[in-house]
GROMACS .gro file of C-alpha atoms in nm:
model
  438
    1ARG     CA    1   5.526  -0.306   6.669
    2ILE     CA    2   5.438  -0.271   7.037
    3GLY     CA    3   5.445  -0.590   7.244
    4HIS     CA    4   5.656  -0.865   7.396
    5ALA     CA    5   5.893  -1.046   7.162
    6PHE     CA    6   5.747  -1.374   7.286
    7SER     CA    7   5.414  -1.305   7.114
    8VAL     CA    8   5.538  -1.123   6.803
    9HIS     CA    9   5.601  -1.312   6.479
   10TYR     CA   10   5.972  -1.345   6.416
   11LYS     CA   11   5.941  -1.167   6.080
   12LEU     CA   12   5.820  -0.857   6.264
   13GLN     CA   13   6.090  -0.861   6.531
   14LYS     CA   14   6.291  -0.588   6.358
   15TYR     CA   15   6.002  -0.347   6.409
   16LEU     CA   16   5.992  -0.393   6.787
   17LEU     CA   17   6.101  -0.090   6.984
   18GLN     CA   18   6.364  -0.284   7.179
   19CYS     CA   19   6.509  -0.431   6.858
   20GLU     CA   20   6.540  -0.091   6.690
   21THR     CA   21   6.739   0.049   6.979
   22SER     CA   22   6.957  -0.249   7.074
   23ASP     CA   23   7.189  -0.472   6.874
   24GLU     CA   24   7.163  -0.764   7.115
   25ILE     CA   25   6.806  -0.891   7.141
   26ILE     CA   26   6.862  -1.184   7.375
   27THR     CA   27   7.148  -1.302   7.590
   28ASN     CA   28   7.342  -1.627   7.554
   29GLU     CA   29   7.213  -1.731   7.897
   30ALA     CA   30   6.858  -1.697   7.768
   31ILE     CA   31   6.940  -1.928   7.478
   32THR     CA   32   7.065  -2.207   7.702
   33THR     CA   33   6.778  -2.179   7.950
   34LEU     CA   34   6.503  -2.138   7.691
   35GLN     CA   35   6.218  -2.384   7.746
   36TRP     CA   36   5.857  -2.412   7.638
   37ASP     CA   37   5.554  -2.576   7.788
   38ASN     CA   38   5.184  -2.499   7.801
   39THR     CA   39   5.186  -2.346   8.149
   40GLN     CA   40   5.512  -2.152   8.177
   41GLU     CA   41   5.607  -1.853   7.967
   42ILE     CA   42   5.962  -1.767   7.885
   43ASN     CA   43   6.101  -1.542   8.156
   44GLN     CA   44   6.384  -1.399   7.951
   45ARG     CA   45   6.269  -1.093   7.757
   46PRO     CA   46   6.463  -0.858   7.532
   47ARG     CA   47   6.596  -0.577   7.747
   48ASN     CA   48   6.670  -0.224   7.639
   49ASN     CA   49   6.874   0.029   7.833
   50SER     CA   50   6.940   0.269   7.545
   51PHE     CA   51   6.714   0.556   7.659
   52GLN     CA   52   6.853   0.807   7.908
   53ASP     CA   53   6.512   0.968   7.964
   54THR     CA   54   6.160   0.975   7.826
   55LYS     CA   55   6.241   1.260   7.588
   56GLN     CA   56   6.469   1.034   7.385
   57LEU     CA   57   6.191   0.779   7.361
   58GLU     CA   58   5.943   1.047   7.253
   59GLN     CA   59   6.183   1.173   6.987
   60LEU     CA   60   6.213   0.826   6.839
   61LEU     CA   61   5.836   0.771   6.838
   62GLN     CA   62   5.773   1.104   6.666
   63HIS     CA   63   5.919   0.956   6.349
   64LYS     CA   64   5.692   0.649   6.359
   65TYR     CA   65   5.357   0.676   6.185
   66ILE     CA   66   5.202   0.329   6.207
   67PHE     CA   67   5.181   0.134   6.533
   68GLY     CA   68   5.081  -0.234   6.546
   69VAL     CA   69   4.932  -0.340   6.879
   70THR     CA   70   4.665  -0.565   7.029
   71SER     CA   71   4.347  -0.404   7.158
   72VAL     CA   72   4.442  -0.486   7.519
   73SER     CA   73   4.794  -0.346   7.492
   74ALA     CA   74   4.667  -0.033   7.319
   75GLY     CA   75   4.489   0.065   7.638
   76SER     CA   76   4.754  -0.050   7.883
   77SER     CA   77   5.094   0.013   7.723
   78PRO     CA   78   5.275   0.307   7.890
   79ILE     CA   79   5.444   0.381   7.557
   80LEU     CA   80   5.108   0.481   7.407
   81HIS     CA   81   4.972   0.648   7.720
   82ASN     CA   82   4.993   1.009   7.600
   83MET     CA   83   4.984   0.946   7.227
   84ARG     CA   84   4.700   1.045   6.994
   85PHE     CA   85   4.639   0.921   6.640
   86ASP     CA   86   4.449   1.034   6.333
   87TYR     CA   87   4.300   0.688   6.274
   88CYS     CA   88   4.255   0.365   6.466
   89LEU     CA   89   4.198   0.061   6.246
   90VAL     CA   90   4.066  -0.245   6.433
   91ASP     CA   91   4.086  -0.571   6.236
   92GLU     CA   92   3.871  -0.875   6.324
   93ALA     CA   93   3.650  -0.630   6.513
   94GLY     CA   94   3.364  -0.879   6.526
   95GLN     CA   95   3.567  -1.081   6.778
   96VAL     CA   96   3.668  -0.794   7.005
   97TYR     CA   97   3.484  -0.751   7.333
   98ILE     CA   98   3.335  -0.419   7.434
   99PHE     CA   99   3.450  -0.520   7.780
  100TYR     CA  100   3.723  -0.756   7.886
  101VAL     CA  101   3.550  -0.987   8.134
  102LYS     CA  102   3.734  -1.116   8.440
  103CYS     CA  103   3.584  -1.359   8.687
  104ASN     CA  104   3.719  -1.443   9.030
  105LYS     CA  105   3.643  -1.745   9.244
  106MET     CA  106   3.321  -1.583   9.367
  107ASP     CA  107   3.194  -1.545   9.007
  108LYS     CA  108   3.179  -1.168   9.039
  109GLN     CA  109   3.250  -0.983   8.717
  110LEU     CA  110   3.504  -0.705   8.690
  111THR     CA  111   3.499  -0.525   8.357
  112GLU     CA  112   3.745  -0.293   8.190
  113PRO     CA  113   3.730  -0.137   7.844
  114GLN     CA  114   3.902  -0.338   7.573
  115VAL     CA  115   3.808  -0.213   7.231
  116LEU     CA  116   3.726   0.130   7.378
  117GLY     CA  117   4.089   0.157   7.489
  118PRO     CA  118   4.243   0.193   7.143
  119ILE     CA  119   3.966   0.384   6.966
  120ARG     CA  120   3.956   0.661   7.227
  121LYS     CA  121   4.313   0.752   7.127
  122ALA     CA  122   4.214   0.840   6.770
  123GLN     CA  123   4.014   1.116   6.604
  124ARG     CA  124   3.844   0.856   6.384
  125PHE     CA  125   3.817   0.479   6.404
  126ILE     CA  126   3.745   0.209   6.148
  127LEU     CA  127   3.617  -0.133   6.254
  128VAL     CA  128   3.670  -0.415   6.006
  129GLY     CA  129   3.494  -0.746   6.060
  130ASP     CA  130   3.217  -0.985   5.967
  131SER     CA  131   2.912  -1.026   6.189
  132ASN     CA  132   2.846  -1.356   6.010
  133GLN     CA  133   3.154  -1.504   6.173
  134LEU     CA  134   3.233  -1.588   6.534
  135PRO     CA  135   3.157  -1.329   6.802
  136PRO     CA  136   3.368  -1.284   7.118
  137LEU     CA  137   3.394  -1.605   7.319
  138VAL     CA  138   3.233  -1.561   7.661
  139LYS     CA  139   3.216  -1.865   7.889
  140ASN     CA  140   3.073  -1.701   8.199
  141LYS     CA  141   2.694  -1.756   8.199
  142ILE     CA  142   2.610  -1.430   8.375
  143ALA     CA  143   2.826  -1.228   8.137
  144LEU     CA  144   2.672  -1.412   7.840
  145LYS     CA  145   2.321  -1.343   7.966
  146ASN     CA  146   2.402  -0.972   7.993
  147GLY     CA  147   2.521  -0.948   7.634
  148MET     CA  148   2.897  -0.948   7.678
  149ASN     CA  149   2.928  -1.165   7.368
  150ILE     CA  150   2.801  -0.880   7.150
  151SER     CA  151   3.089  -0.685   7.001
  152LEU     CA  152   3.103  -0.310   6.955
  153PHE     CA  153   3.123  -0.382   6.582
  154GLN     CA  154   2.783  -0.554   6.590
  155ARG     CA  155   2.623  -0.292   6.813
  156LEU     CA  156   2.737   0.002   6.603
  157SER     CA  157   2.662  -0.159   6.266
  158THR     CA  158   2.308  -0.236   6.385
  159ALA     CA  159   2.243   0.109   6.530
  160ASN     CA  160   2.421   0.312   6.260
  161SER     CA  161   2.359   0.140   5.929
  162HIS     CA  162   2.443   0.462   5.740
  163CYS     CA  163   2.803   0.430   5.863
  164VAL     CA  164   2.847   0.073   5.735
  165ALA     CA  165   3.025  -0.007   5.409
  166SER     CA  166   2.964  -0.363   5.291
  167LEU     CA  167   3.256  -0.532   5.118
  168SER     CA  168   3.124  -0.788   4.870
  169ILE     CA  169   3.449  -0.861   4.683
  170GLN     CA  170   3.673  -1.134   4.824
  171TYR     CA  171   4.027  -1.233   4.724
  172ARG     CA  172   4.065  -1.563   4.910
  173MET     CA  173   3.868  -1.859   4.781
  174ASN     CA  174   3.776  -1.994   4.441
  175GLU     CA  175   3.423  -1.985   4.305
  176ASP     CA  176   3.328  -2.339   4.409
  177ILE     CA  177   3.425  -2.289   4.773
  178LEU     CA  178   3.262  -1.946   4.782
  179SER     CA  179   2.934  -2.096   4.659
  180LEU     CA  180   2.891  -2.279   4.992
  181ALA     CA  181   2.902  -1.964   5.204
  182ASN     CA  182   2.712  -1.768   4.942
  183GLN     CA  183   2.425  -2.014   4.939
  184LEU     CA  184   2.407  -2.076   5.313
  185ILE     CA  185   2.503  -1.740   5.464
  186TYR     CA  186   2.559  -1.446   5.229
  187LYS     CA  187   2.256  -1.475   4.998
  188ASN     CA  188   2.480  -1.484   4.688
  189GLN     CA  189   2.612  -1.133   4.755
  190MET     CA  190   2.983  -1.225   4.769
  191LYS     CA  191   3.188  -1.233   4.450
  192CYS     CA  192   3.542  -1.328   4.354
  193ALA     CA  193   3.768  -1.031   4.282
  194THR     CA  194   3.912  -1.167   3.957
  195LEU     CA  195   3.886  -1.462   3.723
  196ASP     CA  196   4.220  -1.585   3.857
  197VAL     CA  197   4.080  -1.595   4.210
  198ALA     CA  198   3.760  -1.764   4.094
  199SER     CA  199   3.940  -2.038   3.900
  200GLN     CA  200   4.242  -2.108   4.122
  201SER     CA  201   4.319  -2.473   4.196
  202LEU     CA  202   4.597  -2.696   4.321
  203SER     CA  203   4.883  -2.781   4.086
  204ILE     CA  204   4.849  -3.158   4.094
  205SER     CA  205   4.873  -3.368   3.779
  206SER     CA  206   4.681  -3.687   3.710
  207LEU     CA  207   5.016  -3.862   3.676
  208ASP     CA  208   5.117  -3.755   4.029
  209ILE     CA  209   4.795  -3.901   4.168
  210ALA     CA  210   4.827  -4.226   3.974
  211GLN     CA  211   5.189  -4.274   4.079
  212HIS     CA  212   5.106  -4.213   4.445
  213LEU     CA  213   4.817  -4.460   4.446
  214ASP     CA  214   5.029  -4.726   4.273
  215LYS     CA  215   5.324  -4.667   4.505
  216CYS     CA  216   5.117  -4.708   4.821
  217GLN     CA  217   4.936  -5.017   4.690
  218TYR     CA  218   4.606  -4.917   4.846
  219SER     CA  219   4.296  -5.131   4.813
  220GLN     CA  220   4.059  -5.046   4.531
  221GLN     CA  221   3.811  -4.904   4.783
  222ILE     CA  222   4.064  -4.656   4.922
  223ARG     CA  223   4.190  -4.565   4.577
  224GLU     CA  224   3.843  -4.461   4.464
  225TRP     CA  225   3.768  -4.205   4.734
  226LEU     CA  226   4.128  -4.088   4.776
  227ARG     CA  227   4.138  -4.003   4.405
  228TYR     CA  228   3.840  -3.772   4.468
  229ALA     CA  229   4.021  -3.608   4.756
  230LEU     CA  230   4.336  -3.541   4.551
  231ASP     CA  231   4.172  -3.443   4.221
  232PRO     CA  232   4.242  -3.067   4.174
  233SER     CA  233   3.935  -3.026   3.951
  234LYS     CA  234   3.712  -3.124   4.244
  235LYS     CA  235   3.758  -2.812   4.454
  236VAL     CA  236   3.492  -2.904   4.708
  237VAL     CA  237   3.488  -3.268   4.821
  238PHE     CA  238   3.274  -3.442   5.081
  239LEU     CA  239   3.402  -3.776   5.208
  240ASN     CA  240   3.100  -3.956   5.352
  241THR     CA  241   3.193  -4.197   5.631
  242ASP     CA  242   2.852  -4.369   5.669
  243LYS     CA  243   2.966  -4.697   5.512
  244LEU     CA  244   3.241  -4.735   5.771
  245TYR     CA  245   2.972  -4.823   6.026
  246PRO     CA  246   2.769  -5.143   5.968
  247VAL     CA  247   2.392  -5.107   5.981
  248GLU     CA  248   2.370  -5.339   6.281
  249ASP     CA  249   2.591  -5.099   6.478
  250ILE     CA  250   2.354  -4.807   6.425
  251MET     CA  251   2.139  -4.869   6.731
  252PRO     CA  252   1.990  -4.617   6.978
  253ASN     CA  253   2.240  -4.704   7.252
  254ASN     CA  254   2.553  -4.711   7.035
  255GLU     CA  255   2.621  -4.339   7.040
  256ALA     CA  256   2.987  -4.236   7.045
  257LYS     CA  257   3.099  -4.128   7.392
  258THR     CA  258   3.403  -3.926   7.290
  259ASN     CA  259   3.488  -3.620   7.082
  260ALA     CA  260   3.750  -3.817   6.890
  261ASN     CA  261   3.698  -4.037   6.586
  262GLU     CA  262   3.991  -4.261   6.491
  263LYS     CA  263   3.848  -4.355   6.153
  264GLU     CA  264   3.826  -3.992   6.047
  265ALA     CA  265   4.176  -3.930   6.180
  266GLU     CA  266   4.300  -4.213   5.956
  267ILE     CA  267   4.121  -4.055   5.658
  268VAL     CA  268   4.291  -3.723   5.733
  269LYS     CA  269   4.629  -3.899   5.745
  270LEU     CA  270   4.574  -4.062   5.405
  271CYS     CA  271   4.462  -3.732   5.251
  272VAL     CA  272   4.758  -3.539   5.392
  273ASN     CA  273   5.004  -3.807   5.285
  274GLY     CA  274   4.858  -3.805   4.936
  275LEU     CA  275   4.878  -3.427   4.907
  276LEU     CA  276   5.239  -3.423   5.024
  277GLU     CA  277   5.334  -3.705   4.785
  278CYS     CA  278   5.171  -3.506   4.502
  279ASN     CA  279   5.405  -3.213   4.572
  280VAL     CA  280   5.168  -2.997   4.772
  281LYS     CA  281   5.377  -2.817   5.034
  282SER     CA  282   5.294  -2.877   5.398
  283CYS     CA  283   5.251  -2.502   5.456
  284GLN     CA  284   4.967  -2.508   5.200
  285ILE     CA  285   4.765  -2.754   5.410
  286GLY     CA  286   4.544  -2.679   5.708
  287VAL     CA  287   4.365  -2.942   5.917
  288MET     CA  288   4.066  -2.831   6.118
  289SER     CA  289   3.814  -2.981   6.359
  290PRO     CA  290   3.564  -2.839   6.610
  291PHE     CA  291   3.704  -3.068   6.881
  292VAL     CA  292   4.043  -3.056   7.052
  293ALA     CA  293   4.028  -3.430   7.124
  294GLN     CA  294   3.991  -3.499   6.752
  295LEU     CA  295   4.286  -3.273   6.672
  296LYS     CA  296   4.505  -3.463   6.918
  297MET     CA  297   4.413  -3.793   6.755
  298ILE     CA  298   4.482  -3.649   6.410
  299GLU     CA  299   4.817  -3.518   6.528
  300ALA     CA  300   4.913  -3.866   6.650
  301LYS     CA  301   4.820  -4.011   6.309
  302LEU     CA  302   5.019  -3.745   6.122
  303GLN     CA  303   5.324  -3.824   6.332
  304GLN     CA  304   5.317  -4.172   6.178
  305ILE     CA  305   5.394  -4.020   5.837
  306ARG     CA  306   5.632  -3.761   5.989
  307ALA     CA  307   5.423  -3.472   5.860
  308PRO     CA  308   5.558  -3.132   5.977
  309VAL     CA  309   5.273  -3.008   6.196
  310SER     CA  310   5.232  -2.698   6.410
  311PRO     CA  311   4.954  -2.768   6.663
  312SER     CA  312   4.777  -2.458   6.790
  313GLN     CA  313   4.940  -2.465   7.133
  314GLN     CA  314   5.287  -2.452   6.974
  315ARG     CA  315   5.235  -2.216   6.681
  316ARG     CA  316   5.265  -1.901   6.891
  317PHE     CA  317   5.600  -2.014   7.028
  318GLU     CA  318   5.732  -2.147   6.698
  319ASN     CA  319   5.662  -1.818   6.522
  320SER     CA  320   5.854  -1.619   6.782
  321ILE     CA  321   6.219  -1.526   6.761
  322TYR     CA  322   6.292  -1.739   7.069
  323SER     CA  323   6.220  -2.056   6.874
  324GLN     CA  324   6.450  -1.942   6.593
  325ILE     CA  325   6.736  -1.872   6.835
  326LEU     CA  326   6.685  -2.201   7.016
  327HIS     CA  327   6.695  -2.406   6.698
  328ASN     CA  328   6.999  -2.217   6.570
  329SER     CA  329   7.183  -2.270   6.899
  330GLN     CA  330   7.120  -2.644   6.870
  331GLY     CA  331   7.228  -2.657   6.507
  332ILE     CA  332   6.877  -2.738   6.387
  333SER     CA  333   6.772  -2.598   6.053
  334THR     CA  334   6.398  -2.544   6.047
  335ASN     CA  335   6.146  -2.310   5.892
  336VAL     CA  336   5.824  -2.293   6.089
  337ASP     CA  337   5.651  -2.126   5.795
  338GLN     CA  338   5.673  -2.464   5.618
  339ASN     CA  339   5.471  -2.645   5.885
  340MET     CA  340   5.115  -2.761   5.838
  341LEU     CA  341   4.863  -2.586   6.065
  342LEU     CA  342   4.645  -2.803   6.288
  343ASP     CA  343   4.379  -2.608   6.476
  344THR     CA  344   4.019  -2.567   6.590
  345ILE     CA  345   3.764  -2.380   6.383
  346ASP     CA  346   3.759  -2.095   6.633
  347ARG     CA  347   4.135  -2.046   6.623
  348PHE     CA  348   4.137  -2.064   6.244
  349GLN     CA  349   3.932  -1.745   6.214
  350GLY     CA  350   4.143  -1.486   6.035
  351ARG     CA  351   4.369  -1.752   5.875
  352ASP     CA  352   4.358  -1.945   5.550
  353CYS     CA  353   4.537  -2.222   5.358
  354ASP     CA  354   4.536  -2.347   5.000
  355VAL     CA  355   4.385  -2.675   5.120
  356ILE     CA  356   4.163  -2.721   5.424
  357ILE     CA  357   4.070  -3.066   5.556
  358LEU     CA  358   3.774  -3.040   5.793
  359SER     CA  359   3.708  -3.335   6.024
  360LEU     CA  360   3.358  -3.314   6.174
  361LYS     CA  361   3.399  -3.626   6.395
  362HIS     CA  362   3.031  -3.727   6.402
  363THR     CA  363   2.914  -4.074   6.292
  364PRO     CA  364   2.573  -4.224   6.211
  365LEU     CA  365   2.589  -4.378   6.559
  366ASP     CA  366   2.543  -4.036   6.718
  367ARG     CA  367   2.193  -3.948   6.833
  368LYS     CA  368   2.279  -3.581   6.878
  369VAL     CA  369   2.488  -3.331   6.691
  370ALA     CA  370   2.715  -3.126   6.914
  371SER     CA  371   2.579  -2.777   6.975
  372ILE     CA  372   2.912  -2.636   6.857
  373LEU     CA  373   2.815  -2.739   6.502
  374HIS     CA  374   2.473  -2.578   6.525
  375ASP     CA  375   2.634  -2.234   6.537
  376TRP     CA  376   2.604  -2.119   6.176
  377ARG     CA  377   2.876  -1.856   6.229
  378ARG     CA  378   3.127  -2.124   6.329
  379VAL     CA  379   3.033  -2.334   6.026
  380ASN     CA  380   3.076  -2.025   5.808
  381VAL     CA  381   3.431  -1.980   5.938
  382ALA     CA  382   3.507  -2.347   5.867
  383LEU     CA  383   3.381  -2.324   5.508
  384THR     CA  384   3.570  -2.006   5.421
  385ARG     CA  385   3.929  -2.085   5.525
  386ALA     CA  386   4.031  -2.272   5.206
  387LYS     CA  387   4.162  -2.096   4.896
  388LYS     CA  388   4.186  -2.376   4.639
  389LYS     CA  389   4.039  -2.696   4.784
  390LEU     CA  390   3.808  -2.788   5.070
  391ILE     CA  391   3.781  -3.150   5.190
  392VAL     CA  392   3.501  -3.214   5.439
  393ILE     CA  393   3.493  -3.547   5.625
  394GLY     CA  394   3.182  -3.657   5.809
  395SER     CA  395   2.860  -3.856   5.827
  396GLU     CA  396   2.591  -3.744   5.586
  397ALA     CA  397   2.324  -3.952   5.764
  398CYS     CA  398   2.404  -3.793   6.098
  399PHE     CA  399   2.360  -3.435   5.982
  400LEU     CA  400   2.056  -3.505   5.767
  401ASN     CA  401   1.858  -3.694   6.029
  402ILE     CA  402   1.952  -3.550   6.366
  403ALA     CA  403   1.903  -3.205   6.513
  404LEU     CA  404   1.883  -3.038   6.849
  405GLU     CA  405   1.532  -3.033   6.989
  406SER     CA  406   1.539  -2.653   7.007
  407ASP     CA  407   1.607  -2.619   6.634
  408LYS     CA  408   1.329  -2.570   6.385
  409ASP     CA  409   1.362  -2.612   6.013
  410ASP     CA  410   1.176  -2.295   5.912
  411GLY     CA  411   1.340  -2.266   5.571
  412ASN     CA  412   1.614  -2.035   5.699
  413ARG     CA  413   1.940  -2.202   5.600
  414LYS     CA  414   2.114  -2.058   5.906
  415ASN     CA  415   1.898  -2.287   6.118
  416LEU     CA  416   2.005  -2.652   6.096
  417ILE     CA  417   2.310  -2.527   5.909
  418MET     CA  418   2.477  -2.868   5.880
  419LYS     CA  419   2.163  -3.026   5.734
  420HIS     CA  420   2.137  -2.756   5.469
  421LEU     CA  421   2.508  -2.792   5.394
  422MET     CA  422   2.456  -3.164   5.321
  423LEU     CA  423   2.155  -3.089   5.101
  424PHE     CA  424   2.342  -2.820   4.907
  425LEU     CA  425   2.645  -3.043   4.850
  426ALA     CA  426   2.420  -3.318   4.716
  427GLN     CA  427   2.247  -3.071   4.484
  428LYS     CA  428   2.543  -2.862   4.367
  429TYR     CA  429   2.829  -3.114   4.373
  430PRO     CA  430   2.677  -3.464   4.351
  431HIS     CA  431   2.986  -3.592   4.167
  432ASN     CA  432   3.218  -3.462   4.439
  433ILE     CA  433   3.075  -3.684   4.712
  434ALA     CA  434   3.265  -4.007   4.778
  435GLN     CA  435   3.170  -4.298   5.003
  436VAL     CA  436   3.468  -4.384   5.222
  437CYS     CA  437   3.557  -4.751   5.265
  438PHE     CA  438   3.873  -4.919   5.390
   0.00000   0.00000   0.00000
């Protein structure tokens, strides 16, 4: 594995070059000074002084046959500078830029090859990805206008269809969850690999659910919809929040002014608490929202029940060896793999969990649906992260009645994707829709 120890998962640390050639990965001084925040990276890095010259390094690398590296490091790492490979395999290629875009204060673009860096080192390259999921994120308007958000994967698959192999067998989600993406995006072309994959569900007994509801002494209204959320036989559940907002409040000028919804955050807390009490492990649960503000509110609610959460801004650090050393030096026993993942839809691409709780934030008070939820590729990512159970929380009325002015309902389900999702849920899973009341 080529890269800095800071960004490499602690389970892969033993494959780092500096770890293979040095017994001491980090000094005691680094342990005592180790700190983490969102703006400052750890200065202490593993250091290696084992090589006398470059020939010794080359001799070691000659006996290595598989190199793991990011697309940026593949083009910039001096270790790989003169190396050539038989194959270059690029995963999540639909998200990789053809060019890495940099913008200075004058808004002038400087470009340098990103995905071209690694593939030029190989005789053959294989790009693996899904053009129906999120493309590269480009915020600069000029770069976006000039097509910088189009990946090499998309360009080549469009221009060279004879070189494309379509993979229609998936090993992640059960049949009920797959039906959403199949109906809305994939035209029923995707299939579950085995019967076990198609039928997988959470191991929760009816007795566990009943005992939890009795223990918490919830109102009858909460018990009804929470039972839906916890029922393992209901593998796709939509919790409709419309009844939480009185009809008199749904006026033209009462639109929500924030990207956070406290009522939905409370629903997420009750669902997570119920799953944990019914013996679902925290590492099996993922909580997702399109909005960072909503995630922060959810995180605050989950802290009330002391749920072990790894917010997105901490997960990279917690998975590194530095976090392990720090906790060990302080006598703290922790396993970050047991933490629940809390993240945005975009950052969830490439990940999955047994249970996904998706908080959409919108209410029937909203007169517009955020443009972020009109991107059918982002919605596709959100619907395909769960393996065994998907819980969607949102306002049915909002998504059925409101659309961006630029959208046209021309029968293509990719247009007005959230509206067609609501319609399909009502048609396919009418008994899996619960009206949320407190």
